[in-house]
Coordinates of C-alpha atoms in Angstrom, one line a residue:
X1 CA 0.1 -0.1 -0.1
X2 CA 1.4 3.4 -0.9
X3 CA 1.9 5.6 1.9
X4 CA 1.6 9.2 1.3
X5 CA 4.0 12.1 1.6
X6 CA 5.7 11.9 5.0
X7 CA 5.3 14.8 6.9
X8 CA 9.1 15.6 8.5
X9 CA 7.4 16.6 12.0
X10 CA 6.0 13.0 12.2
X11 CA 8.7 11.3 11.9
X12 CA 10.6 9.9 14.7
X13 CA 14.2 9.4 13.8
X14 CA 16.1 6.9 16.2
X15 CA 19.9 7.2 16.2
X16 CA 23.0 6.1 18.0
X17 CA 25.5 7.9 16.8
X18 CA 26.5 10.7 14.5
X19 CA 26.4 8.8 11.2
X20 CA 23.2 7.8 9.7
X21 CA 24.3 4.2 9.3
X22 CA 22.7 4.0 12.7
X23 CA 19.5 5.4 12.0
X24 CA 15.8 4.4 10.7
X25 CA 12.4 5.9 10.3
X26 CA 9.9 4.9 12.4
X27 CA 6.1 6.0 11.3
X28 CA 4.2 7.7 13.9
X29 CA 1.3 5.7 15.9
X30 CA 2.6 2.3 14.8
X31 CA 1.5 -0.6 16.9
X32 CA 3.3 -3.8 17.1
X33 CA 0.2 -6.2 16.6
X34 CA 2.3 -9.6 15.7
X35 CA 5.1 -11.9 17.2
X36 CA 8.2 -12.8 14.9
X37 CA 6.6 -16.2 14.6
X38 CA 3.5 -14.8 12.6
X39 CA 5.6 -13.0 10.3
X40 CA 7.4 -15.9 9.7
X41 CA 4.3 -17.9 8.8
X42 CA 2.7 -15.4 6.9
X43 CA 6.2 -15.0 5.0
X44 CA 6.6 -18.6 4.2
X45 CA 2.7 -19.5 3.3
X46 CA 0.9 -16.5 2.2
X47 CA 3.8 -14.6 0.3
X48 CA 5.8 -17.2 -0.8
X49 CA 4.0 -19.8 -0.7
X50 CA 4.7 -23.7 -2.2
X51 CA 4.0 -26.8 0.0
X52 CA 4.2 -26.9 3.7
X53 CA 6.1 -30.1 4.0
X54 CA 9.4 -31.1 2.4
X55 CA 8.8 -31.9 -1.3
X56 CA 11.2 -30.5 -3.7
X57 CA 9.2 -31.8 -7.1
X58 CA 6.0 -29.9 -6.1
X59 CA 8.0 -27.0 -4.6
X60 CA 10.0 -26.6 -8.3
X61 CA 6.7 -27.2 -10.2
X62 CA 5.0 -24.0 -8.2
X63 CA 8.0 -22.3 -8.1
X64 CA 8.2 -22.7 -12.3
X65 CA 4.8 -21.3 -12.8
X66 CA 5.6 -17.9 -11.2
X67 CA 8.1 -17.0 -14.2
X68 CA 5.2 -15.5 -16.0
X69 CA 4.6 -13.0 -13.4
X70 CA 8.5 -12.0 -12.7
X71 CA 9.2 -8.3 -14.2
X72 CA 11.8 -8.1 -16.3
X73 CA 12.4 -4.6 -15.7
X74 CA 12.5 -2.0 -13.2
X75 CA 10.6 0.3 -15.3
X76 CA 7.7 -2.2 -14.8
X77 CA 7.8 -1.4 -11.0
X78 CA 6.6 1.6 -9.2
X79 CA 9.0 3.3 -6.9
X80 CA 8.8 2.9 -2.9
X81 CA 9.6 4.8 0.1
X82 CA 10.9 3.6 3.0
X83 CA 8.3 3.5 5.2
X84 CA 6.8 1.1 2.7
X85 CA 8.7 -1.6 4.0
X86 CA 8.7 -0.4 7.8
X87 CA 7.4 -3.3 9.9
X88 CA 7.9 -4.2 13.8
X89 CA 7.3 -7.7 15.9
X90 CA 7.6 -9.0 19.0
X91 CA 9.9 -11.7 20.3
X92 CA 7.6 -12.5 23.2
X93 CA 9.9 -13.6 26.0
X94 CA 8.2 -12.1 28.9
X95 CA 4.9 -13.2 28.1
X96 CA 5.6 -17.2 26.6
X97 CA 7.8 -19.0 29.0
X98 CA 7.8 -21.9 26.6
X99 CA 9.5 -19.7 23.6
X100 CA 12.1 -18.3 26.6
X101 CA 13.5 -21.6 27.0
X102 CA 14.4 -21.9 23.1
X103 CA 16.1 -18.5 23.9
X104 CA 17.5 -18.6 27.5
X105 CA 21.3 -19.1 28.1
X106 CA 22.2 -20.8 31.6
X107 CA 24.1 -17.2 32.4
X108 CA 20.1 -15.6 32.2
X109 CA 21.0 -13.9 28.6
X110 CA 19.6 -14.8 25.3
X111 CA 21.1 -16.9 23.1
X112 CA 22.7 -14.6 20.0
X113 CA 22.3 -17.1 17.4
X114 CA 18.7 -17.5 17.7
X115 CA 18.7 -13.7 17.9
X116 CA 20.8 -14.1 14.5
X117 CA 18.1 -16.3 12.9
X118 CA 15.1 -13.7 14.0
X119 CA 16.9 -10.9 12.1
X120 CA 17.8 -12.7 9.0
X121 CA 14.3 -13.8 8.3
X122 CA 13.0 -10.3 9.2
X123 CA 15.5 -9.0 6.9
X124 CA 14.1 -10.9 4.3
X125 CA 10.5 -9.9 4.7
X126 CA 11.2 -6.2 4.9
X127 CA 12.4 -6.9 1.4
X128 CA 9.3 -8.7 0.3
X129 CA 7.4 -5.8 2.0
X130 CA 9.2 -3.2 -0.1
X131 CA 8.5 -5.1 -3.3
X132 CA 5.2 -4.5 -5.3
X133 CA 4.7 -6.2 -8.6
X134 CA 1.6 -5.1 -10.8
X135 CA 1.8 -8.3 -12.2
X136 CA 0.9 -10.2 -9.3
X137 CA -2.5 -10.2 -8.3
X138 CA -4.4 -11.0 -5.1
X139 CA -3.8 -14.7 -3.6
X140 CA -0.9 -15.4 -5.8
X141 CA 2.7 -16.4 -4.3
X142 CA 5.5 -14.3 -5.0
X143 CA 7.5 -14.9 -7.9
X144 CA 10.8 -13.3 -6.1
X145 CA 13.0 -15.5 -4.0
X146 CA 15.0 -13.0 -1.4
X147 CA 17.8 -14.2 -0.2
X148 CA 20.6 -12.8 2.1
X149 CA 24.0 -12.3 -0.1
X150 CA 26.1 -10.2 3.1
X151 CA 25.4 -9.4 6.9
X152 CA 27.3 -6.1 6.5
X153 CA 27.8 -5.3 10.4
X154 CA 25.8 -6.3 13.5
X155 CA 26.1 -4.0 16.7
X156 CA 25.6 -4.8 20.4
X157 CA 25.2 -2.2 22.4
X158 CA 23.7 -3.5 25.5
X159 CA 23.0 -6.7 27.6
X160 CA 20.0 -8.7 26.1
X161 CA 17.6 -10.4 28.9
X162 CA 15.7 -13.6 28.3
X163 CA 12.9 -12.7 30.6
X164 CA 12.0 -9.5 28.8
X165 CA 10.1 -9.1 25.5
X166 CA 12.0 -7.8 22.4
X167 CA 10.9 -5.8 19.7
X168 CA 12.7 -6.1 16.6
X169 CA 11.6 -3.2 13.9
X170 CA 13.4 -1.4 10.7
X171 CA 13.0 -1.1 7.0
X172 CA 14.7 -1.1 3.7
X173 CA 17.5 1.6 3.5
X174 CA 19.0 1.5 0.2
X175 CA 17.9 -0.5 -3.4
X176 CA 20.3 -1.3 -6.2
X177 CA 18.6 -2.8 -9.3
X178 CA 18.4 -6.6 -7.6
X179 CA 19.7 -6.0 -4.1
X180 CA 18.7 -4.1 -1.3
X181 CA 19.9 -3.2 2.1
X182 CA 17.8 -3.8 5.4
X183 CA 18.5 -1.9 9.1
X184 CA 17.0 -3.7 11.6
X185 CA 16.9 -2.8 15.5
X186 CA 16.4 -4.7 18.4
X187 CA 15.0 -2.8 21.5
X188 CA 14.1 -4.1 25.1
X189 CA 12.3 -2.1 28.0
X190 CA 14.8 -0.5 30.4
X191 CA 13.0 1.9 33.3
X192 CA 10.0 1.8 31.2
X193 CA 11.2 2.9 27.6
X194 CA 12.2 0.7 24.9
X195 CA 16.1 1.0 24.5
X196 CA 18.5 -0.1 21.8
X197 CA 20.3 -3.0 22.4
X198 CA 21.1 -4.6 18.8
X199 CA 21.6 -3.1 15.1
X200 CA 21.7 -4.5 12.0
X201 CA 22.6 -4.0 8.3
X202 CA 21.6 -6.8 5.9
X203 CA 22.1 -6.7 2.2
X204 CA 19.7 -9.1 0.2
X205 CA 19.2 -9.9 -3.7
X206 CA 16.6 -10.8 -5.3
X207 CA 16.3 -13.8 -7.5
X208 CA 13.8 -15.8 -9.9
X209 CA 11.2 -17.7 -8.6
X210 CA 13.7 -21.3 -8.9
X211 CA 16.8 -19.3 -7.2
X212 CA 18.6 -19.4 -10.5
X213 CA 18.9 -16.1 -11.6
X214 CA 18.8 -12.4 -10.6
X215 CA 15.6 -10.3 -10.7
X216 CA 14.7 -6.9 -10.3
X217 CA 13.3 -4.9 -7.6
X218 CA 11.2 -1.2 -7.0
X219 CA 13.6 1.2 -6.9
X220 CA 13.2 3.3 -3.8
X221 CA 12.1 6.9 -3.8
X222 CA 13.3 9.4 -1.1
X223 CA 11.2 12.6 -0.6
X224 CA 12.8 14.1 2.8
X225 CA 16.1 14.8 3.7
X226 CA 16.3 12.4 6.3
X227 CA 15.4 9.6 3.5
X228 CA 18.0 10.9 1.5
X229 CA 20.7 10.9 4.1
X230 CA 19.9 7.2 5.0
X231 CA 20.1 6.1 1.2
X232 CA 23.3 8.5 0.6
X233 CA 24.9 6.4 3.8
X234 CA 23.8 2.8 1.9
X235 CA 25.6 4.2 -1.2
X236 CA 28.8 4.6 1.2
X237 CA 28.3 1.3 2.5
X238 CA 28.2 -0.1 -1.2
X239 CA 31.3 1.7 -2.1
X240 CA 33.2 0.7 1.1
X241 CA 32.4 -2.8 0.8
X242 CA 33.7 -3.0 -2.4
X243 CA 37.1 -1.1 -1.4
X244 CA 37.6 -3.8 1.3
X245 CA 37.2 -6.5 -1.1
X246 CA 39.7 -5.1 -3.6
X247 CA 42.1 -4.4 -0.6
X248 CA 41.7 -8.1 0.4
X249 CA 45.1 -9.6 1.4
X250 CA 43.9 -12.3 -1.0
X251 CA 44.5 -9.5 -3.9
X252 CA 47.0 -7.3 -2.4
X253 CA 50.2 -7.6 -0.4
X254 CA 50.0 -6.3 3.4
X255 CA 51.0 -2.7 3.8
X256 CA 54.4 -1.4 5.2
X257 CA 53.2 -1.0 8.6
X258 CA 51.5 -4.6 8.4
X259 CA 54.5 -6.0 7.0
X260 CA 56.4 -4.6 10.1
X261 CA 53.7 -6.2 12.4
X262 CA 54.5 -9.7 11.0
X263 CA 58.5 -9.1 11.3
X264 CA 58.4 -8.2 15.0
X265 CA 56.4 -11.4 15.8
X266 CA 59.4 -13.2 13.7
X267 CA 62.0 -11.4 16.2
X268 CA 60.1 -12.2 19.2
X269 CA 59.5 -15.9 18.6
X270 CA 62.7 -16.9 16.5
X271 CA 65.4 -18.5 19.0
X272 CA 68.2 -16.1 18.7
X273 CA 70.5 -18.4 20.2
X274 CA 70.2 -21.3 17.9
X275 CA 70.2 -18.8 14.8
X276 CA 67.7 -20.7 13.1
X277 CA 64.7 -19.5 11.3
X278 CA 62.9 -22.7 12.3
X279 CA 63.3 -23.0 15.8
X280 CA 60.6 -20.9 17.4
X281 CA 60.0 -19.7 21.1
X282 CA 56.7 -18.7 22.5
X283 CA 56.4 -15.7 24.8
X284 CA 55.0 -15.8 28.0
X285 CA 51.1 -14.9 27.9
X286 CA 50.6 -16.0 24.6
X287 CA 49.1 -19.0 21.9
X288 CA 50.0 -19.9 18.7
X289 CA 47.6 -19.8 16.5
X290 CA 47.4 -23.5 15.8
X291 CA 46.6 -24.3 19.1
X292 CA 43.6 -21.5 19.1
X293 CA 41.1 -23.8 17.0
X294 CA 37.8 -25.5 17.4
X295 CA 36.0 -27.1 14.5
X296 CA 32.7 -28.9 14.1
X297 CA 30.5 -30.8 10.9
X298 CA 26.8 -30.7 10.8
X299 CA 24.8 -32.6 8.1
X300 CA 21.9 -30.2 6.7
X301 CA 18.6 -31.8 6.9
X302 CA 15.3 -30.7 5.7
X303 CA 14.0 -29.0 9.2
X304 CA 16.8 -26.6 8.9
X305 CA 15.7 -25.3 5.2
X306 CA 14.0 -22.2 4.1
X307 CA 11.4 -21.6 1.9
X308 CA 13.3 -21.7 -1.1
X309 CA 14.6 -25.4 -0.3
X310 CA 18.0 -24.4 0.8
X311 CA 19.2 -24.4 4.2
X312 CA 18.5 -21.5 6.0
X313 CA 21.0 -18.7 6.5
X314 CA 19.9 -17.9 10.0
X315 CA 20.7 -21.5 10.9
X316 CA 24.2 -21.2 9.4
X317 CA 24.8 -18.2 11.3
X318 CA 23.5 -19.6 14.6
X319 CA 25.8 -22.4 13.9
X320 CA 28.8 -20.2 13.4
X321 CA 28.0 -17.9 16.0
X322 CA 27.9 -20.6 19.0
X323 CA 31.2 -22.6 17.5
X324 CA 32.9 -18.9 17.7
X325 CA 31.8 -18.3 21.1
X326 CA 32.8 -21.5 22.6
X327 CA 35.7 -21.6 20.5
X328 CA 36.5 -17.8 22.2
X329 CA 35.3 -19.4 26.0
X330 CA 38.2 -22.2 26.1
X331 CA 40.8 -19.4 24.5
X332 CA 39.7 -16.8 27.4
X333 CA 38.9 -18.9 30.3
X334 CA 35.8 -17.2 30.8
X335 CA 32.6 -16.2 29.3
X336 CA 33.1 -13.7 26.0
X337 CA 30.3 -11.1 25.3
X338 CA 29.7 -10.4 21.6
X339 CA 30.3 -6.6 20.3
X340 CA 30.2 -6.8 16.7
X341 CA 29.6 -9.1 13.9
X342 CA 30.5 -7.9 10.3
X343 CA 31.6 -9.1 6.6
X344 CA 29.4 -12.4 6.8
X345 CA 29.2 -13.4 3.0
X346 CA 27.3 -15.7 1.9
X347 CA 29.2 -17.0 -1.3
X348 CA 26.8 -20.1 -2.3
X349 CA 23.2 -21.6 -1.2
X350 CA 23.8 -24.9 0.7
X351 CA 21.9 -27.8 -0.1
X352 CA 19.7 -30.0 1.7
X353 CA 21.7 -32.7 2.8
X354 CA 25.1 -31.1 2.4
X355 CA 27.9 -32.1 5.4
X356 CA 28.8 -28.5 6.4
X357 CA 32.2 -28.0 8.0
X358 CA 32.7 -25.1 10.2
X359 CA 36.6 -24.5 11.2
X360 CA 36.6 -21.3 14.0
X361 CA 40.3 -20.0 14.6
X362 CA 40.9 -17.1 17.0
X363 CA 42.8 -14.8 14.8
X364 CA 43.6 -11.5 16.7
X365 CA 43.7 -10.0 20.3
X366 CA 44.0 -6.5 21.7
X367 CA 43.4 -5.7 25.2
X368 CA 40.4 -7.4 26.5
X369 CA 39.0 -8.0 22.7
X370 CA 39.1 -11.5 21.0
X371 CA 38.3 -11.3 16.9
X372 CA 37.3 -15.0 16.2
X373 CA 37.0 -16.5 12.9
X374 CA 34.7 -18.9 11.3
X375 CA 34.5 -20.4 8.0
X376 CA 31.9 -22.8 6.8
X377 CA 32.7 -25.1 3.6
X378 CA 30.8 -27.8 2.3
X379 CA 32.7 -31.1 2.4
X380 CA 32.1 -33.6 -0.6
X381 CA 32.4 -37.1 1.1
X382 CA 33.5 -38.8 -1.8
X383 CA 36.3 -36.6 -2.9
X384 CA 37.2 -35.0 0.6
X385 CA 37.1 -31.5 -1.5
X386 CA 35.6 -28.3 0.3
X387 CA 34.3 -25.8 -1.1
X388 CA 33.5 -22.2 1.2
X389 CA 30.2 -21.2 1.5
X390 CA 30.5 -18.6 4.5
X391 CA 33.1 -17.0 6.2
X392 CA 32.0 -15.3 9.5
X393 CA 33.8 -12.4 11.8
X394 CA 33.1 -12.1 15.4
X395 CA 34.1 -9.5 17.9
X396 CA 34.2 -10.5 21.6
X397 CA 35.0 -9.1 25.1
X398 CA 36.2 -10.7 27.9
X399 CA 35.3 -8.7 30.9
X400 CA 37.0 -10.7 33.5
X401 CA 40.4 -10.6 32.3
X402 CA 42.2 -9.8 29.2
X403 CA 43.1 -12.5 26.8
X404 CA 46.8 -14.1 26.3
X405 CA 48.0 -12.9 23.0
X406 CA 47.4 -14.8 19.7
X407 CA 50.7 -15.6 17.8
X408 CA 51.0 -16.8 14.4
X409 CA 53.4 -18.8 13.0
X410 CA 53.3 -19.6 9.3
X411 CA 52.5 -16.6 6.5
X412 CA 49.3 -18.2 6.0
X413 CA 48.4 -17.5 9.8
X414 CA 49.9 -14.1 9.6
X415 CA 47.6 -13.0 6.8
X416 CA 44.7 -14.2 9.1
X417 CA 45.9 -12.2 11.7
X418 CA 46.2 -9.2 9.4
X419 CA 42.8 -9.8 8.4
X420 CA 41.5 -10.1 11.7
X421 CA 43.0 -7.1 13.1
X422 CA 41.7 -4.9 9.7
X423 CA 37.9 -6.1 11.0
X424 CA 38.4 -5.6 14.8
X425 CA 39.7 -1.9 13.8
X426 CA 36.7 -1.5 11.4
X427 CA 34.5 -2.5 14.2
X428 CA 32.3 0.1 16.4
X429 CA 34.8 -0.3 19.3
X430 CA 37.1 2.1 17.1
X431 CA 34.3 4.1 15.4

């Protein structure tokens, strides 16, 4: 439903910082009437459609029939405003004690992995709300497949309790030809008011009904200075992500300063008495990188699929986060707290039935912070070959004690160390 031009005085701008990367626009008098479970149910069965059970043949047939109503050009699609995609829902932990058990940790907090699942599917939901397809008549399923391409950043700005409702809200903040950025807030009541505890930015892409080719989506129209500023920040985020990919250590050598860091590691750990490049001595209060790993393998079952019959990205994020948390806990010998998540690339979809191998590595430490990397790879059991599907970067804080310093031995480990350092320096801790 198209919204009338928004009066600036009727908008509430929620911000936690100087830049608009932490801003969403909230319509006045908006009432939260649905839970996240109701949003997921509506998205799954009303918007996307298809069988309610795992039947790939029937699903593919139903999706192929939707190709005829897929727009071919953005010119066919009416522009949309930011508030067209705005929505909010409750995660009713305060009132639903059975649901609370699924989210609670033994420490009284919330399982962050569960929230990552909710944020992922809510970001998809917002893009579906943004899309308005004139070819699609009432009662028809959407011909679009909206999938997560990247988790740009997630910031955790406050402790999240397991006995209080969580409100999740957001809207689309930038749109390209076939991609969109969704910005989300998670809030809980503190002293009688909703306070932001988490903010997230997801980049999603539109695909055709069978998820085999790209699709175009409605352009985003900005009418107020606030909307223009938010959209411009989305453009800057796109440029930043491209620049970071071009500056990757997989493409270019380390900077002079980074080379100096690696050489200092060599000087500190080489056995000067032996005068040998091979003999290494580990400094006090440090750990070799090769000793700071934790691994896991899961078989991807149908129950973990999304509505497009691929393994749900939120499920993969939950598995990766919990492995990284456990690895960091063992490494630091005290409970870690997640501070920042960034640059989660979904390089390729994971098929139902895949063997998914997770490799967690502590790759950088500074003061009380630990940067932990997780790679997810599909394993071919017949050949043993692995193909990377996802890479995750998590920044944890240890509040009881500073962790030991992580020390790379090999050049390969040194590059992982420098990459972790870059992610840490780009996190909100340094902004």
